[in-house]
mmCIF file of C-alpha atoms in Angstrom:
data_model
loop_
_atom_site.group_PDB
_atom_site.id
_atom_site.type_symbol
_atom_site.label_atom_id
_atom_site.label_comp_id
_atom_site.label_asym_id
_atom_site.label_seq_id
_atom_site.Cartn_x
_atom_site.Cartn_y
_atom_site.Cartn_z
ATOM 1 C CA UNK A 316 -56.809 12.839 13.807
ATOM 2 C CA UNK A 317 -54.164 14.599 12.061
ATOM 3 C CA UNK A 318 -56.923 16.212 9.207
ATOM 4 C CA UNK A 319 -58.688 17.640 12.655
ATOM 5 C CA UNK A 320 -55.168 18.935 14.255
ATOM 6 C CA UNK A 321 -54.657 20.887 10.638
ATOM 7 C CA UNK A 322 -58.246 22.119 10.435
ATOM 8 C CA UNK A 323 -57.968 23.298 14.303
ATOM 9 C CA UNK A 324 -54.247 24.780 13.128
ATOM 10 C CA UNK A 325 -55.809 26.555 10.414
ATOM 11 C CA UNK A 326 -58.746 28.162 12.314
ATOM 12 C CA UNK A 327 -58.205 28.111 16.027
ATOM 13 C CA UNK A 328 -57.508 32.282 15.659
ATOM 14 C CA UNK A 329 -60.788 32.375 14.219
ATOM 15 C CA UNK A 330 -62.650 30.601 16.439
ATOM 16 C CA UNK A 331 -61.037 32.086 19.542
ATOM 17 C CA UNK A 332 -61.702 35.650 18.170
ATOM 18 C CA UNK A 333 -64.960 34.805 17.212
ATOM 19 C CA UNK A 334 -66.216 33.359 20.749
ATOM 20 C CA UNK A 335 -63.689 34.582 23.247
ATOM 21 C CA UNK A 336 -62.724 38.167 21.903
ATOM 22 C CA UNK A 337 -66.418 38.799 20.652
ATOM 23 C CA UNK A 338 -67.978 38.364 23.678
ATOM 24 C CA UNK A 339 -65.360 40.743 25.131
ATOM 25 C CA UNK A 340 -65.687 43.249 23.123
ATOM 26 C CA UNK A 341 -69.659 42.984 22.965
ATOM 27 C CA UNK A 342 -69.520 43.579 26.501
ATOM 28 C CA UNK A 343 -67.567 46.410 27.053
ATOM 29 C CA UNK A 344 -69.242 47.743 23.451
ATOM 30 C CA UNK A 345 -72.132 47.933 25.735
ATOM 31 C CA UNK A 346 -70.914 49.189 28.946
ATOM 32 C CA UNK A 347 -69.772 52.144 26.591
ATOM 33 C CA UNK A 348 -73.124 52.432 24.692
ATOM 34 C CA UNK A 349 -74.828 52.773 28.624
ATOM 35 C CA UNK A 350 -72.394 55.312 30.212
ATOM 36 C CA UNK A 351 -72.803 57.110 27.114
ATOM 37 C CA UNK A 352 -76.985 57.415 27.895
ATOM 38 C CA UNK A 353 -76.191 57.539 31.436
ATOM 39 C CA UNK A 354 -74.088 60.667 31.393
ATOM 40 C CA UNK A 355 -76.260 62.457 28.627
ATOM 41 C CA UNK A 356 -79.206 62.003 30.550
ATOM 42 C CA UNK A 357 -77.138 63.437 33.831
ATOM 43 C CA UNK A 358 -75.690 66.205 31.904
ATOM 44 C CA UNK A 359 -79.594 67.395 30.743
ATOM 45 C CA UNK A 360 -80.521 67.175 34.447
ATOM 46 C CA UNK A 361 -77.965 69.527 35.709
ATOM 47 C CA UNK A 362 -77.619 71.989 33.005
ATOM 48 C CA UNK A 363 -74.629 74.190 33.701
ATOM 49 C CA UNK A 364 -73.667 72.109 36.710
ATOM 50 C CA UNK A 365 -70.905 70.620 35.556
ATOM 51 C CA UNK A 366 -69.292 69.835 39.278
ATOM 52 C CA UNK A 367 -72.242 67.453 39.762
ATOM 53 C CA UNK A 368 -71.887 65.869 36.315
ATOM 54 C CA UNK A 369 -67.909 65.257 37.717
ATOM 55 C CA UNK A 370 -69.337 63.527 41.393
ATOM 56 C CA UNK A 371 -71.393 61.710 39.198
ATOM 57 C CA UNK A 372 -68.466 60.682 37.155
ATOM 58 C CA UNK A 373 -66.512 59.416 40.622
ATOM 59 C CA UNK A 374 -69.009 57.575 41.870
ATOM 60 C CA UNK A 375 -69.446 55.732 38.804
ATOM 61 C CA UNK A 376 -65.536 55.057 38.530
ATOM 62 C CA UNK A 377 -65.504 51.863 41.052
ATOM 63 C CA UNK A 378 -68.282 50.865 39.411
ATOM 64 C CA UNK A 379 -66.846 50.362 36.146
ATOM 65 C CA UNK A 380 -63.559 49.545 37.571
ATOM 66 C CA UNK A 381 -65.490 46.137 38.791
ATOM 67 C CA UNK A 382 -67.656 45.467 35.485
ATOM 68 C CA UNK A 383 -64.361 45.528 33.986
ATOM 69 C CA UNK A 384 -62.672 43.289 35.819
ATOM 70 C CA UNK A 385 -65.991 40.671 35.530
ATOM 71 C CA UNK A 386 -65.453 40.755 31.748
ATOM 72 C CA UNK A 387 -61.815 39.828 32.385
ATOM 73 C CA UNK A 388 -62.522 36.803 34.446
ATOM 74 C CA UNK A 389 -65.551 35.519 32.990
ATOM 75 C CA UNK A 390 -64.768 36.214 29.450
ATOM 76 C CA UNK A 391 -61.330 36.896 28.062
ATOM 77 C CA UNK A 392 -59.255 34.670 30.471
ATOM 78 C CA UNK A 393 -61.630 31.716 29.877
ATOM 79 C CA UNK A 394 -60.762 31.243 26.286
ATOM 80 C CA UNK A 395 -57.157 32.132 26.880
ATOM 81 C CA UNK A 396 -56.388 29.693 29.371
ATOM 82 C CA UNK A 397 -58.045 26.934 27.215
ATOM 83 C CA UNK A 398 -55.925 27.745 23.902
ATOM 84 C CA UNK A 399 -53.317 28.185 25.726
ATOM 85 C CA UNK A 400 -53.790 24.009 27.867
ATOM 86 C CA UNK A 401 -53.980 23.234 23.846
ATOM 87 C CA UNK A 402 -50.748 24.808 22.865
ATOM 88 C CA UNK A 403 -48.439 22.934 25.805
ATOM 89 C CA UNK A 404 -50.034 19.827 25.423
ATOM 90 C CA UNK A 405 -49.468 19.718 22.214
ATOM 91 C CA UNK A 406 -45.606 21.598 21.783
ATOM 92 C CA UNK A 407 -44.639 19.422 25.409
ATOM 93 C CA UNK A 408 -45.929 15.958 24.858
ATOM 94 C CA UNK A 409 -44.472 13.387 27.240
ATOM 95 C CA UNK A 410 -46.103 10.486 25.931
ATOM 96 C CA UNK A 411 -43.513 9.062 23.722
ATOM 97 C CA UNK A 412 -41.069 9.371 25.966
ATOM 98 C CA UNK A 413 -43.046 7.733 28.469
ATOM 99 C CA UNK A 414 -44.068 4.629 25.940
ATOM 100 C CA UNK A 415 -40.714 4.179 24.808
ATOM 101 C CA UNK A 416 -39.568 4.285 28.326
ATOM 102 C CA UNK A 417 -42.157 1.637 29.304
ATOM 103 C CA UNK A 418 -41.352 -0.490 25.939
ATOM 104 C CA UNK A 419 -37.685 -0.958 27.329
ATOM 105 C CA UNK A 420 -38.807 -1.839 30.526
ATOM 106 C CA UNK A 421 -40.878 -4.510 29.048
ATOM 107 C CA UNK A 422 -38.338 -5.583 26.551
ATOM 108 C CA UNK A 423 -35.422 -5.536 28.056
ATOM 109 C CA UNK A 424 -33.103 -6.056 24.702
ATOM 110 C CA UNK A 425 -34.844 -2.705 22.846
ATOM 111 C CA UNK A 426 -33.246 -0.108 24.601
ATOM 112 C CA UNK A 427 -29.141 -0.368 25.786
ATOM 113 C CA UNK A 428 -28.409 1.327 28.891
ATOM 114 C CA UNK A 429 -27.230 4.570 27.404
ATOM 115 C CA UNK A 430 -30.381 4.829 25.425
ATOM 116 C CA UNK A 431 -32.103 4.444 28.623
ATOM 117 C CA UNK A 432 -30.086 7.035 30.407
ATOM 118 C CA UNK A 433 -30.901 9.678 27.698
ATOM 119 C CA UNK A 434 -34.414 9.210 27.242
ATOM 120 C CA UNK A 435 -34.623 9.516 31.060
ATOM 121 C CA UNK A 436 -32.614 12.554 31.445
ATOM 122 C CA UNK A 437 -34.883 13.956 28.676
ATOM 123 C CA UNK A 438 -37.766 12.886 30.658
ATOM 124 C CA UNK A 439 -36.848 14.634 33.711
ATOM 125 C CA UNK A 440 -35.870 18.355 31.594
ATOM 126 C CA UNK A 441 -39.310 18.185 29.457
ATOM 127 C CA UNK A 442 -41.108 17.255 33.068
ATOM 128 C CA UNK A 443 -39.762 20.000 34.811
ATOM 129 C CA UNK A 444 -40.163 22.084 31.753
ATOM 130 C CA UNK A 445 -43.674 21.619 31.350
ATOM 131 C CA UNK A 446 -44.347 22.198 34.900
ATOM 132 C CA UNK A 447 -42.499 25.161 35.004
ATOM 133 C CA UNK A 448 -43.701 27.037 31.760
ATOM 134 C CA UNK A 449 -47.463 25.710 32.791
ATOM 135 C CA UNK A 450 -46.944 28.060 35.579
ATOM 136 C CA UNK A 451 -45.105 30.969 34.110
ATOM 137 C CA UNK A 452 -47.557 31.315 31.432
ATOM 138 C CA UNK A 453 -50.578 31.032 33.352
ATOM 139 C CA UNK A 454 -49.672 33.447 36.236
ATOM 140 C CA UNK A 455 -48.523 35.714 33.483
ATOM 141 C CA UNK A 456 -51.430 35.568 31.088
ATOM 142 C CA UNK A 457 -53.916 36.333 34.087
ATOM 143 C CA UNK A 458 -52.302 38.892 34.972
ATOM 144 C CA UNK A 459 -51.626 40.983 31.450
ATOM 145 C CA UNK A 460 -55.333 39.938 30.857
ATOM 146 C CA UNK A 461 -55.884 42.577 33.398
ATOM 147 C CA UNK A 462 -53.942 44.764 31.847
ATOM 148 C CA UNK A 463 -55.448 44.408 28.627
ATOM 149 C CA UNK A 464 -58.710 45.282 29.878
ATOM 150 C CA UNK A 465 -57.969 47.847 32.026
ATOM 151 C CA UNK A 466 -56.262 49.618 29.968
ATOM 152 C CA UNK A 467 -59.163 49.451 27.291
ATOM 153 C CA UNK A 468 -61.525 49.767 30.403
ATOM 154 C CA UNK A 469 -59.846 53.223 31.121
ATOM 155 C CA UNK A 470 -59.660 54.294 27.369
ATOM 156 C CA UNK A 471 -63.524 53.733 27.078
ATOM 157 C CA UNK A 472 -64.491 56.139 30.162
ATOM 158 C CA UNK A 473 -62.204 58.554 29.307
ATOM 159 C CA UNK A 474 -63.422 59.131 26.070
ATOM 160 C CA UNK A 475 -66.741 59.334 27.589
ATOM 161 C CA UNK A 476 -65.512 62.009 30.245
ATOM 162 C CA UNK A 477 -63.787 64.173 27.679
ATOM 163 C CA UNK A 478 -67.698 64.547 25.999
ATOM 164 C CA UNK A 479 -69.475 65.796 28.605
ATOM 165 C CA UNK A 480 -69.019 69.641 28.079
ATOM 166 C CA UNK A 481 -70.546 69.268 25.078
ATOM 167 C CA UNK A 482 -73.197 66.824 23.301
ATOM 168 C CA UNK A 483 -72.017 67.100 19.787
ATOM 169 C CA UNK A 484 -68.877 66.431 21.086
ATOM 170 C CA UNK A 485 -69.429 62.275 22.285
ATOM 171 C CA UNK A 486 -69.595 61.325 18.413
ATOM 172 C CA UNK A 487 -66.748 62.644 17.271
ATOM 173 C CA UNK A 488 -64.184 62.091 19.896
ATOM 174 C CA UNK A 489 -61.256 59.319 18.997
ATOM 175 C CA UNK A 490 -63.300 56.875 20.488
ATOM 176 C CA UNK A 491 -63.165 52.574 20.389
ATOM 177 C CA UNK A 492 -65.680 51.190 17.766
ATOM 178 C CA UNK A 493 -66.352 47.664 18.673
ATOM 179 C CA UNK A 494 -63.605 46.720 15.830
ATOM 180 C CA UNK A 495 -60.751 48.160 17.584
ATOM 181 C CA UNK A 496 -61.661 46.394 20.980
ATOM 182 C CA UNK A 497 -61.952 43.136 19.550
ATOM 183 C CA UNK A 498 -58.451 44.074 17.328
ATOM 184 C CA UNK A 499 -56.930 44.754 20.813
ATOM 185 C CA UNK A 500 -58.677 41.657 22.994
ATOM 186 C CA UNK A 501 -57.652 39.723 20.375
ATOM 187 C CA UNK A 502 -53.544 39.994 20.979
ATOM 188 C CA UNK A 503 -54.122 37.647 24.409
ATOM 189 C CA UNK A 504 -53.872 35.132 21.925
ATOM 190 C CA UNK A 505 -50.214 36.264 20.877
ATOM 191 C CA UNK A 506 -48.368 34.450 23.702
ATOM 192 C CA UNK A 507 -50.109 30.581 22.473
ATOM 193 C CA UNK A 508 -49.894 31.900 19.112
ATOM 194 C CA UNK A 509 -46.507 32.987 18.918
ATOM 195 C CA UNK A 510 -44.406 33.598 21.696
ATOM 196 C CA UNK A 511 -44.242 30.557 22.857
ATOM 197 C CA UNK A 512 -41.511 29.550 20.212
ATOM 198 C CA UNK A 513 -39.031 31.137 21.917
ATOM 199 C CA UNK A 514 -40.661 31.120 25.352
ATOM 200 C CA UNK A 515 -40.454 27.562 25.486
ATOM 201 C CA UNK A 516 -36.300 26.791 24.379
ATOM 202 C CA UNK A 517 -35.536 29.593 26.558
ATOM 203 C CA UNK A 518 -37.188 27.739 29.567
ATOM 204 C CA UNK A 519 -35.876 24.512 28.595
ATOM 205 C CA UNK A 520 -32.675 25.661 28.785
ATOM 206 C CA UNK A 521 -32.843 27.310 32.278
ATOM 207 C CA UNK A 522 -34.816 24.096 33.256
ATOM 208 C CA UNK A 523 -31.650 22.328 31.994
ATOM 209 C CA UNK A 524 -29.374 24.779 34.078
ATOM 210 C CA UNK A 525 -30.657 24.146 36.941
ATOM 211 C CA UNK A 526 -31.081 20.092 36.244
ATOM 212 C CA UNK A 527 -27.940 19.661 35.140
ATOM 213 C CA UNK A 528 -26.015 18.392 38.943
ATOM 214 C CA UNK A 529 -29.681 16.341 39.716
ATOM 215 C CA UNK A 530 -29.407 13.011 39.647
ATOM 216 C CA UNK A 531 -32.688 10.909 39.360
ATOM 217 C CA UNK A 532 -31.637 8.485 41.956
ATOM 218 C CA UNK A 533 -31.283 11.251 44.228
ATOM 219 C CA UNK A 534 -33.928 11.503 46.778
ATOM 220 C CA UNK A 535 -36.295 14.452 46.476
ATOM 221 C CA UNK A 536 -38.259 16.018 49.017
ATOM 222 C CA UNK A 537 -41.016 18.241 48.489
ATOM 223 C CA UNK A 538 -38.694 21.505 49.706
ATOM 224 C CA UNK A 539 -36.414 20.718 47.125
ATOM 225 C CA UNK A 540 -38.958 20.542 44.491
ATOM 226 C CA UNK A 541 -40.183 23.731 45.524
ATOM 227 C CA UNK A 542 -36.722 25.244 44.893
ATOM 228 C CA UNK A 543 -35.996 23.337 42.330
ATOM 229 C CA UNK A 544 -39.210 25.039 40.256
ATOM 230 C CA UNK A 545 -38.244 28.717 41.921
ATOM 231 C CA UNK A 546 -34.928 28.449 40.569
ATOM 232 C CA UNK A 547 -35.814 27.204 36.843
ATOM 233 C CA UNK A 548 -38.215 30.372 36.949
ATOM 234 C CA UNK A 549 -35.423 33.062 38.444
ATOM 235 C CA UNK A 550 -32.955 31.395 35.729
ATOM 236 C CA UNK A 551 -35.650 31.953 32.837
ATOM 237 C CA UNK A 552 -36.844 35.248 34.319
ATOM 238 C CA UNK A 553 -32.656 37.012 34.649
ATOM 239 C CA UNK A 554 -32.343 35.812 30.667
ATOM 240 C CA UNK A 555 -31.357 38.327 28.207
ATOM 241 C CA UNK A 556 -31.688 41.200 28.318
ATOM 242 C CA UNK A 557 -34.263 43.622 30.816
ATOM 243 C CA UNK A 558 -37.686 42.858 30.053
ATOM 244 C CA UNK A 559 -37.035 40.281 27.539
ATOM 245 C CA UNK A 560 -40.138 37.894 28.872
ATOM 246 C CA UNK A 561 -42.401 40.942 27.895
ATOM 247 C CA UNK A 562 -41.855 40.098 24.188
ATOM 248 C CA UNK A 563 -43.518 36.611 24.873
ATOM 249 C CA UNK A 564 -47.093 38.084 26.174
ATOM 250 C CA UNK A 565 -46.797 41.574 23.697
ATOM 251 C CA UNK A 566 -46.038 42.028 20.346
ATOM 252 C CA UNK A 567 -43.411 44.551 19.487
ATOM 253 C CA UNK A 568 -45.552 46.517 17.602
ATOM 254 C CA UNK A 569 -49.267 46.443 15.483
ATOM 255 C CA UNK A 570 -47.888 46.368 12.131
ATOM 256 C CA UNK A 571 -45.547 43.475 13.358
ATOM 257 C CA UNK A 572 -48.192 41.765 14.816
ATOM 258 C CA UNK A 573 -50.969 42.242 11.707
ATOM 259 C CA UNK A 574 -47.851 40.776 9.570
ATOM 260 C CA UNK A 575 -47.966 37.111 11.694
ATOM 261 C CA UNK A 576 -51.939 37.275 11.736
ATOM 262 C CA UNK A 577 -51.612 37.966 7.973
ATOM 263 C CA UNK A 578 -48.945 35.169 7.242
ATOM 264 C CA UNK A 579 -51.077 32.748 9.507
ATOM 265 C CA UNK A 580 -54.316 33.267 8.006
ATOM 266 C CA UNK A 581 -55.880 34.448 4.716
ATOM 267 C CA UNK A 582 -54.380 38.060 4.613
ATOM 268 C CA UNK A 583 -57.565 39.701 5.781
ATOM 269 C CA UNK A 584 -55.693 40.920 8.696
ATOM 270 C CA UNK A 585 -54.013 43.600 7.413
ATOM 271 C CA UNK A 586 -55.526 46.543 7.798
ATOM 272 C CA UNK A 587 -54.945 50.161 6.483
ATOM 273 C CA UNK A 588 -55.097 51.908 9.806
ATOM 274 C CA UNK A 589 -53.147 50.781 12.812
ATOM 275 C CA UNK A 590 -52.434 54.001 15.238
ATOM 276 C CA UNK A 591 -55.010 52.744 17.476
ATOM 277 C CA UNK A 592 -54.015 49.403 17.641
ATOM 278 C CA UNK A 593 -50.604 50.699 18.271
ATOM 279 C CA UNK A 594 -51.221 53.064 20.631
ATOM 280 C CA UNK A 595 -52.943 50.406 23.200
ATOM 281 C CA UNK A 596 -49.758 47.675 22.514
ATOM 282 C CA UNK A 597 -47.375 50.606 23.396
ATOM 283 C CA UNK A 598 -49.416 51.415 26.542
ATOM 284 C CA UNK A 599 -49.206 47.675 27.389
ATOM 285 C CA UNK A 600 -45.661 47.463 26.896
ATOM 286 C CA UNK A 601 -44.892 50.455 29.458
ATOM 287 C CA UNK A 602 -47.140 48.622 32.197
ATOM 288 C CA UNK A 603 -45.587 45.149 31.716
ATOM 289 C CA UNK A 604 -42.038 46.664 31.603
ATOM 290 C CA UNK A 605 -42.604 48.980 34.615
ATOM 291 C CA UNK A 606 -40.941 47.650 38.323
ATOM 292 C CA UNK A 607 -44.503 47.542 39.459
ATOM 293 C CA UNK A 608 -45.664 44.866 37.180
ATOM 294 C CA UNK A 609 -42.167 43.091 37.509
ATOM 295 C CA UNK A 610 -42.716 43.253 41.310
ATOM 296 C CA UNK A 611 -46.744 42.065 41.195
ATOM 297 C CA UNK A 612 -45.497 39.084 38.758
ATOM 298 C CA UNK A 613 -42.669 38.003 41.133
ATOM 299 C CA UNK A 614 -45.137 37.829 44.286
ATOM 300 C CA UNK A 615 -47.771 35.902 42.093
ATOM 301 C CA UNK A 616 -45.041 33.273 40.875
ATOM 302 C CA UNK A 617 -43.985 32.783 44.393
ATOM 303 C CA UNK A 618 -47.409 32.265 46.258
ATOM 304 C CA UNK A 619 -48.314 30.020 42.979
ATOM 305 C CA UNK A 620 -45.750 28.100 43.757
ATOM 306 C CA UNK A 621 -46.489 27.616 47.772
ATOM 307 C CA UNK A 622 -50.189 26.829 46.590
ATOM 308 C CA UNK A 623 -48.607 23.925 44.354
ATOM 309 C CA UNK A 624 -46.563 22.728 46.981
ATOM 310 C CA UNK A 625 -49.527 22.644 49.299
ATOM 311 C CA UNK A 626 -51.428 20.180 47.583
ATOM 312 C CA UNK A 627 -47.803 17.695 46.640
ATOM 313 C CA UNK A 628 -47.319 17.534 50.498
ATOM 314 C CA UNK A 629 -50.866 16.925 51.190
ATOM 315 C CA UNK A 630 -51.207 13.993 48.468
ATOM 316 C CA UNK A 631 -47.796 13.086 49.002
ATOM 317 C CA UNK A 632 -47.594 9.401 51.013
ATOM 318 C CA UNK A 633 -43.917 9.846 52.046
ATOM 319 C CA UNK A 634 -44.350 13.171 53.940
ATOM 320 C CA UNK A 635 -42.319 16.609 53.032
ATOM 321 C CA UNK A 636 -38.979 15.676 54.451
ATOM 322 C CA UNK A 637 -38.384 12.026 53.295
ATOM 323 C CA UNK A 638 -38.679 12.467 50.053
ATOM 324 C CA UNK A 639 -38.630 9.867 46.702
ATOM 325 C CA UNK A 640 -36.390 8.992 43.827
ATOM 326 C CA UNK A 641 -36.458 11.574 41.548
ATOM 327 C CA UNK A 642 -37.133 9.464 38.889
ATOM 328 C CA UNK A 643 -40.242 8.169 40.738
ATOM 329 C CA UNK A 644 -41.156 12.127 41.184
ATOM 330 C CA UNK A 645 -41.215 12.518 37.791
ATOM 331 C CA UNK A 646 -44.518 11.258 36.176
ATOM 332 C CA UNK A 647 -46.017 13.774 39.274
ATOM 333 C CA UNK A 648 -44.295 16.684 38.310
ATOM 334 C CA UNK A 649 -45.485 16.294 34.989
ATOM 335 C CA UNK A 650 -49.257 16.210 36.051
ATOM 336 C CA UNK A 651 -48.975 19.234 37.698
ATOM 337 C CA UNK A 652 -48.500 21.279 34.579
ATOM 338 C CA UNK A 653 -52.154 20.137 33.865
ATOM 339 C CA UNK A 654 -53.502 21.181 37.023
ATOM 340 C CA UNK A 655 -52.342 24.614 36.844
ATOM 341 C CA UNK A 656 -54.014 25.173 33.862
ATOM 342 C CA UNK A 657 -57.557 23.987 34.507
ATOM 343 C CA UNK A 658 -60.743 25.936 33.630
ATOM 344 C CA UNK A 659 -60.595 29.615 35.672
ATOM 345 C CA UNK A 660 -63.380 28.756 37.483
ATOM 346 C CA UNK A 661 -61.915 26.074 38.898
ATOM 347 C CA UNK A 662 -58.368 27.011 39.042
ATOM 348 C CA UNK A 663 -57.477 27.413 42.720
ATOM 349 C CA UNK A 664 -53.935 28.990 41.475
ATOM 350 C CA UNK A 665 -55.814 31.506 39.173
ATOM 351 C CA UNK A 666 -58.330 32.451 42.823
ATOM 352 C CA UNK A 667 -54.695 32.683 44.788
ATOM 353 C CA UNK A 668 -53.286 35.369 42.451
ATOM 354 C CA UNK A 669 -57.053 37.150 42.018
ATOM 355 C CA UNK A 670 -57.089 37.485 45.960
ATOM 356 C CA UNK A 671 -53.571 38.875 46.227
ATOM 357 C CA UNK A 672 -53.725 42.230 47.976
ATOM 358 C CA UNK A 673 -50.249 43.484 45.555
ATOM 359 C CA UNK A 674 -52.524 42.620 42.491
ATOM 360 C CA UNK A 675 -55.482 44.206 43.765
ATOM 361 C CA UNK A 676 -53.796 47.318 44.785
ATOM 362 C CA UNK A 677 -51.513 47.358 41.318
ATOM 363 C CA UNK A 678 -54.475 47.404 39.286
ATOM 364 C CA UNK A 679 -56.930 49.695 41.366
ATOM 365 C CA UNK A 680 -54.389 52.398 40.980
ATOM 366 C CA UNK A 681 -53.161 51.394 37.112
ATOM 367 C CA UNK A 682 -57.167 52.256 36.442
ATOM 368 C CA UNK A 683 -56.885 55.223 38.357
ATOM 369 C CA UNK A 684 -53.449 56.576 37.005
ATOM 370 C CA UNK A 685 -52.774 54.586 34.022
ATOM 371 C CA UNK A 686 -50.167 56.697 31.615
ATOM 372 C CA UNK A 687 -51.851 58.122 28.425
ATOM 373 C CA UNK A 688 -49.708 57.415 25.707
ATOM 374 C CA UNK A 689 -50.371 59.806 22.392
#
């Protein structure tokens, strides 16, 4: 078991790269490769007519605006969302906790009381922990997904826009070989890969913050678990400094991030030429540090939340108001970082923030008036 955790330590970049990012970037290789023939083939219809070439051009725009967005659900987020189940399970695992907990309950003479009282106090942080980073990540990570394409998305027809006055023009434009959009899919992997060793002390510690006056004989309704998780989430979202939780999704920059791919792999990573790499992390950053996004991520947390709380009152036996020990709560609260990170297709949390009119309207107009940066 461990010899397959170290082989799966050792190549899980590869292997997500190689399926995930691949596909990705085969796709949108080949949405480039048509709109290319498309608009050639327009502009030798209307020689001179360069108005119709641009109606052509707008009409095409939604479009492409919804293939894009079909890559990013079908595609990118899959593999994501699957490394990134891996990475908590393995970084948050209750299970000794829970046997040693059981053990003493068994035995009664192998744990003392104080030993008792710690390892259930841990329980309860690392439960509400779990739950809590289960759904930061996973609201976040859809969303920058988004971004991530998009903004690549955007790049693509641009570049195929700026060659329509001229034919000779198309090939030598600065535009993205299928290398640089797998090099670029390829950073959704940064938040399993890396941030999450300091995402997931800094949420432990707000988790502990707000724990701290919660007793677990203290009766806990399903209203105060809901503000319970809201409040661990504020707490981690007001730490440091503005825009800290950015770091954990982006890196700061490509040679930074080539560096960790380097030191975690063979060396192969490091590559000559970065400016385009770069470029598209810097663009990232302004979009996930903008009020918008901030705004759009806030709203998604929220009605994530309500969705969770939804299905706890409608499995829950006691009814919203009465409420249970919260030690008895806690095995439950546990299990819910699982459910929020099922498969996309059959995450109802991941359809909640998809059908979010704020998220729809943020990205229609981040495709439409995303800044260029050069």
């Amino acid at each position: 078991m461990l010899s397959l955790r170290d082989f799966w330590r050792r190549h899980k970049r590869k292997a997500y790269v190689a399926v995930g990012v691949f596909g990705s970037g085969y796709v949108l290789y080949k949405l480039y490769s048509t709109y290319r023939r498309r608009i050639s083939d327009s502009e030798s219809d209307y020689e001179g007519g360069q108005s119709e070439i641009n109606e052509i051009i707008k009409r095409q725009l939604q479009t492409h605006f919804e293939n894009i967005q079909r890559i990013s659900d079908s595609m990118t987020l899959p593999y994501a969302i699957h490394y990134l189940r891996c990475r908590i399970s393995e970084e948050l695992d209750l299970s000794q906790l829970t046997e040693r907990l059981m053990q003493g309950k068994g035995q009664p003479n192998t744990l003392s009381p104080k030993e008792k009282l710690e390892l259930w106090e841990r329980l309860k942080i690392l439960s509400f922990t779990r739950t809590a980073l289960s759904l930061w990540s996973m609201t976040l990570l859809t969303l920058y997904i988004r971004v991530q394409v998009n903004i690549l998305g955007r790049h693509l027809y641009i570049d195929t826009a700026r060659g329509l006055g001229s034919s000779g023009v198309l090939d030598e434009i600065d535009a993205f070989d299928r290398h640089s959009q797998q090099e670029f899919l390829a950073t959704a992997d940064y938040l399993s890969n890396y941030g999450m060793s300091s995402l997931i002390p800094n949420m432990q510690r707000a988790a502990m913050e707000v724990l701290k006056e919660k007793q677990l004989r203290d009766p806990f309704s399903t209203n105060q678990l809901r503000e319970t998780i809201v409040q661990i989430l504020d707490s981690f979202m007001s730490m440091g400094p503005p825009h800290q939780w950015v770091t954990y999704l982006v890196p700061e920059n490509a040679i930074v991030y080539k560096q960790l791919v380097a030191a975690s792999s063979d060396g192969s990573a490091l590559l000559p030429d970065v400016s385009k790499l770069d470029q598209l992390m810097a663009e990232t950053r302004v979009v996930l540090s903008s009020d918008d996004f901030r705004n759009v991520a806030k709203i998604s947390l929220k009605k994530v939340v309500d969705g969770l709380m939804e299905e706890v009152e409608m499995q829950s036996k006691s009814g919203p108001s009465l409420g249970v020990p919260l030690a008895k709560l806690l095995p439950r609260v546990a299990q819910l970082g699982t459910r929020l990170l099922e498969e996309p297709s059959q995450n109802s949390f991941i359809q909640i923030i998809r059908s979010l009119p704020e998220v729809e309207l943020f990205y229609t107009l981040l495709y439409a008036n995303m800044p260029m940066i050069s």
